[in-house]
Structure formats: C-alpha cells, structure tokens
Short mmCIF file of N, CA and C in Angstrom, two decimals:
data_model
loop_
_atom_site.label_atom_id
_atom_site.label_comp_id
_atom_site.label_asym_id
_atom_site.label_seq_id
_atom_site.Cartn_x
_atom_site.Cartn_y
_atom_site.Cartn_z
N VAL A 225 20.57 -50.95 113.68
CA VAL A 225 20.14 -51.27 112.33
C VAL A 225 21.21 -50.81 111.36
N GLN A 226 21.53 -51.63 110.40
CA GLN A 226 22.54 -51.32 109.37
C GLN A 226 22.09 -50.10 108.57
N ASP A 227 23.01 -49.14 108.37
CA ASP A 227 22.65 -47.95 107.59
C ASP A 227 23.59 -47.69 106.41
N GLY A 228 24.34 -48.70 106.00
CA GLY A 228 25.24 -48.57 104.85
C GLY A 228 26.69 -48.47 105.25
N THR A 229 27.02 -47.61 106.20
CA THR A 229 28.41 -47.46 106.64
C THR A 229 28.65 -48.07 108.01
N GLY A 230 27.61 -48.36 108.72
CA GLY A 230 27.70 -48.91 110.07
C GLY A 230 26.30 -49.16 110.59
N PHE A 231 26.13 -48.97 111.88
CA PHE A 231 24.84 -49.21 112.51
C PHE A 231 24.41 -47.96 113.26
N ARG A 232 23.10 -47.76 113.36
CA ARG A 232 22.56 -46.66 114.15
C ARG A 232 21.48 -47.23 115.06
N ARG A 233 21.28 -46.58 116.21
CA ARG A 233 20.25 -47.04 117.14
C ARG A 233 18.88 -46.76 116.52
N PHE A 234 18.08 -47.79 116.44
CA PHE A 234 16.74 -47.67 115.88
C PHE A 234 15.71 -47.49 116.99
N ALA A 235 15.94 -48.16 118.12
CA ALA A 235 15.01 -48.09 119.24
C ALA A 235 15.75 -48.40 120.53
N GLY A 236 15.17 -47.99 121.63
CA GLY A 236 15.74 -48.27 122.93
C GLY A 236 14.64 -48.22 123.98
N TYR A 237 14.85 -48.91 125.06
CA TYR A 237 13.87 -48.93 126.14
C TYR A 237 14.62 -48.82 127.45
N ALA A 238 14.18 -47.94 128.33
CA ALA A 238 14.77 -47.73 129.66
C ALA A 238 16.19 -47.17 129.59
N LEU A 239 16.50 -46.49 128.49
CA LEU A 239 17.82 -45.87 128.36
C LEU A 239 17.80 -44.50 129.03
N PRO A 240 18.95 -44.04 129.55
CA PRO A 240 18.99 -42.72 130.17
C PRO A 240 18.71 -41.61 129.16
N ALA A 241 18.07 -40.55 129.64
CA ALA A 241 17.78 -39.40 128.78
C ALA A 241 19.08 -38.78 128.28
N GLY A 242 19.07 -38.34 127.04
CA GLY A 242 20.24 -37.66 126.48
C GLY A 242 21.36 -38.58 126.03
N LEU A 243 21.11 -39.87 125.96
CA LEU A 243 22.15 -40.80 125.50
C LEU A 243 22.46 -40.54 124.04
N ALA A 244 23.72 -40.34 123.73
CA ALA A 244 24.14 -40.02 122.36
C ALA A 244 23.87 -41.20 121.43
N ASN A 245 23.54 -40.88 120.19
CA ASN A 245 23.33 -41.90 119.17
C ASN A 245 24.37 -41.66 118.08
N ASP A 246 25.62 -41.92 118.43
CA ASP A 246 26.73 -41.64 117.54
C ASP A 246 26.93 -42.68 116.44
N GLY A 247 26.18 -43.74 116.48
CA GLY A 247 26.37 -44.80 115.50
C GLY A 247 27.44 -45.78 115.96
N LEU A 248 27.62 -46.80 115.19
CA LEU A 248 28.51 -47.89 115.56
C LEU A 248 29.05 -48.52 114.29
N ARG A 249 30.34 -48.77 114.28
CA ARG A 249 30.94 -49.47 113.15
C ARG A 249 31.26 -50.90 113.56
N PRO A 250 31.19 -51.84 112.63
CA PRO A 250 31.54 -53.23 112.96
C PRO A 250 32.93 -53.29 113.59
N GLY A 251 33.01 -53.95 114.74
CA GLY A 251 34.27 -54.08 115.46
C GLY A 251 34.41 -53.11 116.60
N ASP A 252 33.61 -52.03 116.64
CA ASP A 252 33.69 -51.04 117.72
C ASP A 252 32.82 -51.48 118.89
N GLY A 253 33.43 -51.67 120.04
CA GLY A 253 32.68 -52.06 121.23
C GLY A 253 32.13 -53.47 121.12
N LEU A 254 31.38 -53.84 122.14
CA LEU A 254 30.83 -55.19 122.19
C LEU A 254 29.77 -55.42 121.11
N ALA A 255 28.88 -54.46 120.90
CA ALA A 255 27.87 -54.61 119.85
C ALA A 255 28.52 -54.66 118.48
N GLY A 256 29.53 -53.84 118.27
CA GLY A 256 30.25 -53.85 116.99
C GLY A 256 30.99 -55.15 116.76
N GLN A 257 31.52 -55.73 117.84
CA GLN A 257 32.21 -57.02 117.73
C GLN A 257 31.22 -58.12 117.37
N ALA A 258 30.03 -58.07 117.98
CA ALA A 258 28.99 -59.05 117.66
C ALA A 258 28.60 -58.94 116.18
N ALA A 259 28.52 -57.71 115.68
CA ALA A 259 28.18 -57.50 114.27
C ALA A 259 29.29 -58.01 113.36
N LYS A 260 30.52 -57.68 113.69
CA LYS A 260 31.66 -58.07 112.85
C LYS A 260 31.82 -59.58 112.77
N GLU A 261 31.67 -60.26 113.92
CA GLU A 261 31.89 -61.70 113.99
C GLU A 261 30.61 -62.51 113.79
N ASN A 262 29.46 -61.83 113.73
CA ASN A 262 28.17 -62.49 113.60
C ASN A 262 28.03 -63.59 114.66
N ARG A 263 28.26 -63.19 115.91
CA ARG A 263 28.12 -64.15 117.00
C ARG A 263 27.53 -63.50 118.23
N ILE A 264 26.96 -64.31 119.10
CA ILE A 264 26.29 -63.86 120.32
C ILE A 264 27.31 -63.77 121.45
N PHE A 265 27.19 -62.72 122.25
CA PHE A 265 28.00 -62.56 123.45
C PHE A 265 27.08 -62.57 124.66
N HIS A 266 27.43 -63.35 125.68
CA HIS A 266 26.75 -63.32 126.98
C HIS A 266 27.80 -62.85 127.98
N VAL A 267 27.59 -61.66 128.51
CA VAL A 267 28.57 -61.05 129.41
C VAL A 267 28.04 -61.12 130.83
N ARG A 268 28.78 -61.77 131.70
CA ARG A 268 28.45 -61.83 133.12
C ARG A 268 29.34 -60.81 133.83
N ASP A 269 28.92 -60.36 134.98
CA ASP A 269 29.70 -59.39 135.76
C ASP A 269 30.02 -58.14 134.93
N VAL A 270 28.98 -57.47 134.48
CA VAL A 270 29.12 -56.24 133.71
C VAL A 270 29.82 -55.20 134.58
N PRO A 271 30.78 -54.47 134.04
CA PRO A 271 31.49 -53.46 134.84
C PRO A 271 30.53 -52.40 135.40
N GLU A 272 30.80 -51.96 136.60
CA GLU A 272 29.99 -50.93 137.24
C GLU A 272 29.96 -49.67 136.38
N GLY A 273 28.79 -49.08 136.25
CA GLY A 273 28.64 -47.86 135.47
C GLY A 273 28.56 -48.07 133.98
N TYR A 274 28.44 -49.32 133.52
CA TYR A 274 28.44 -49.62 132.07
C TYR A 274 27.34 -48.84 131.35
N LEU A 275 26.11 -49.06 131.74
CA LEU A 275 24.99 -48.33 131.15
C LEU A 275 23.78 -48.48 132.07
N PRO A 276 23.45 -47.43 132.81
CA PRO A 276 22.29 -47.53 133.70
C PRO A 276 21.00 -47.62 132.90
N VAL A 277 20.03 -48.32 133.46
CA VAL A 277 18.70 -48.38 132.87
C VAL A 277 17.73 -47.74 133.86
N ALA A 278 16.67 -47.14 133.35
CA ALA A 278 15.76 -46.41 134.22
C ALA A 278 14.32 -46.60 133.77
N SER A 279 13.42 -46.48 134.73
CA SER A 279 11.99 -46.47 134.44
C SER A 279 11.36 -45.49 135.42
N SER A 280 10.06 -45.37 135.38
CA SER A 280 9.39 -44.46 136.31
C SER A 280 9.47 -44.97 137.75
N LEU A 281 9.80 -46.24 137.93
CA LEU A 281 9.87 -46.83 139.26
C LEU A 281 11.27 -46.81 139.87
N GLY A 282 12.27 -46.53 139.07
CA GLY A 282 13.62 -46.52 139.62
C GLY A 282 14.68 -46.66 138.56
N GLN A 283 15.90 -46.89 139.03
CA GLN A 283 17.06 -46.98 138.14
C GLN A 283 17.97 -48.09 138.65
N GLY A 284 18.70 -48.72 137.75
CA GLY A 284 19.63 -49.76 138.13
C GLY A 284 20.68 -49.95 137.05
N GLU A 285 21.60 -50.86 137.33
CA GLU A 285 22.64 -51.19 136.35
C GLU A 285 22.54 -52.67 136.02
N PRO A 286 22.71 -53.03 134.76
CA PRO A 286 22.61 -54.44 134.40
C PRO A 286 23.75 -55.26 135.00
N ARG A 287 23.41 -56.47 135.43
CA ARG A 287 24.43 -57.40 135.94
C ARG A 287 24.95 -58.29 134.82
N GLU A 288 24.11 -58.52 133.82
CA GLU A 288 24.50 -59.35 132.69
C GLU A 288 23.98 -58.74 131.40
N LEU A 289 24.67 -59.03 130.30
CA LEU A 289 24.27 -58.55 128.98
C LEU A 289 24.19 -59.71 128.01
N LEU A 290 23.26 -59.60 127.08
CA LEU A 290 23.20 -60.51 125.95
C LEU A 290 23.23 -59.63 124.71
N VAL A 291 24.23 -59.82 123.88
CA VAL A 291 24.40 -59.04 122.66
C VAL A 291 24.32 -60.01 121.49
N ALA A 292 23.31 -59.81 120.63
CA ALA A 292 23.06 -60.78 119.57
C ALA A 292 22.87 -60.10 118.23
N PRO A 293 23.60 -60.55 117.21
CA PRO A 293 23.39 -60.01 115.87
C PRO A 293 22.16 -60.64 115.22
N ALA A 294 21.52 -59.87 114.34
CA ALA A 294 20.41 -60.39 113.54
C ALA A 294 20.89 -60.37 112.09
N ALA A 295 21.00 -61.55 111.49
CA ALA A 295 21.57 -61.66 110.14
C ALA A 295 20.56 -62.24 109.16
N VAL A 296 20.67 -61.80 107.92
CA VAL A 296 19.89 -62.34 106.81
C VAL A 296 20.89 -62.81 105.76
N ASP A 297 20.81 -64.08 105.40
CA ASP A 297 21.74 -64.68 104.43
C ASP A 297 23.20 -64.43 104.83
N GLY A 298 23.47 -64.51 106.14
CA GLY A 298 24.83 -64.36 106.64
C GLY A 298 25.31 -62.93 106.82
N ALA A 299 24.53 -61.94 106.39
CA ALA A 299 24.92 -60.53 106.53
C ALA A 299 24.18 -59.91 107.71
N VAL A 300 24.92 -59.38 108.67
CA VAL A 300 24.32 -58.78 109.86
C VAL A 300 23.61 -57.49 109.48
N GLN A 301 22.34 -57.41 109.86
CA GLN A 301 21.52 -56.24 109.57
C GLN A 301 21.23 -55.41 110.81
N ALA A 302 21.35 -56.02 112.00
CA ALA A 302 21.04 -55.34 113.25
C ALA A 302 21.73 -56.07 114.39
N VAL A 303 21.83 -55.39 115.52
CA VAL A 303 22.36 -55.99 116.74
C VAL A 303 21.41 -55.65 117.87
N LEU A 304 21.05 -56.65 118.65
CA LEU A 304 20.16 -56.48 119.79
C LEU A 304 21.00 -56.62 121.06
N GLU A 305 20.89 -55.65 121.95
CA GLU A 305 21.63 -55.70 123.22
C GLU A 305 20.62 -55.64 124.35
N LEU A 306 20.60 -56.68 125.18
CA LEU A 306 19.68 -56.76 126.31
C LEU A 306 20.48 -56.72 127.60
N GLY A 307 20.04 -55.89 128.54
CA GLY A 307 20.66 -55.84 129.85
C GLY A 307 19.72 -56.46 130.87
N PHE A 308 20.27 -57.28 131.76
CA PHE A 308 19.48 -57.96 132.78
C PHE A 308 19.91 -57.47 134.16
N LEU A 309 18.93 -57.11 135.00
CA LEU A 309 19.24 -56.62 136.34
C LEU A 309 19.60 -57.75 137.29
N GLN A 310 19.27 -58.98 136.92
CA GLN A 310 19.61 -60.15 137.72
C GLN A 310 20.32 -61.16 136.82
N ALA A 311 20.98 -62.11 137.45
CA ALA A 311 21.68 -63.14 136.69
C ALA A 311 20.70 -63.93 135.83
N VAL A 312 21.12 -64.28 134.63
CA VAL A 312 20.29 -65.05 133.70
C VAL A 312 20.59 -66.53 133.90
N ARG A 313 19.54 -67.31 134.01
CA ARG A 313 19.73 -68.75 134.15
C ARG A 313 19.31 -69.42 132.85
N PRO A 314 20.05 -70.46 132.43
CA PRO A 314 19.69 -71.15 131.18
C PRO A 314 18.36 -71.87 131.29
#
C-alpha cells in the first residue's frame, strides 16, 4: 500500500514468520518495478529459495508469481503479489 514515500506491506498470507517489512520504493525489486511501470508481471520458473510459503499443513516454494499493481486514475496505490505452487494455466 502506498504510504507517501513508497510502499509498505499491508497484509500477507502464508508468509514465513519474522519476514521483515522494510518497505519498498518504486523500481526496487519485482513488486517495485510493477509499481513504477504500472504493469503486470507473470513470472514462470521462480528461482529456488525466492520466498517460501507455509501453512499448518506444510511449506513450499512458489513455481510462478503474478505481480499486479492496483491503480486509481493512473496512480499506483498498491501492488498485489501472488505465488502459485503449481503452474498457472490461462
């Protein structure tokens, strides 16, 4: 979510305990690039160890990512990053 100088994590699900919330500036990392360019990224073959996800039933690593900006009147207000444990089909 936009906080004036950049973005901060507003919510997360299945994230590892103790994950830092250092904030994000437009252009930093994949989510920052999505915010800066106001465009969606679909990443296949996510690098090993990128960001594990966990639940009470187990843990895994995403195989694909969808990173999408949420904009109002052309100004990005938030970025949504979804990790998929299996390949996404159109």
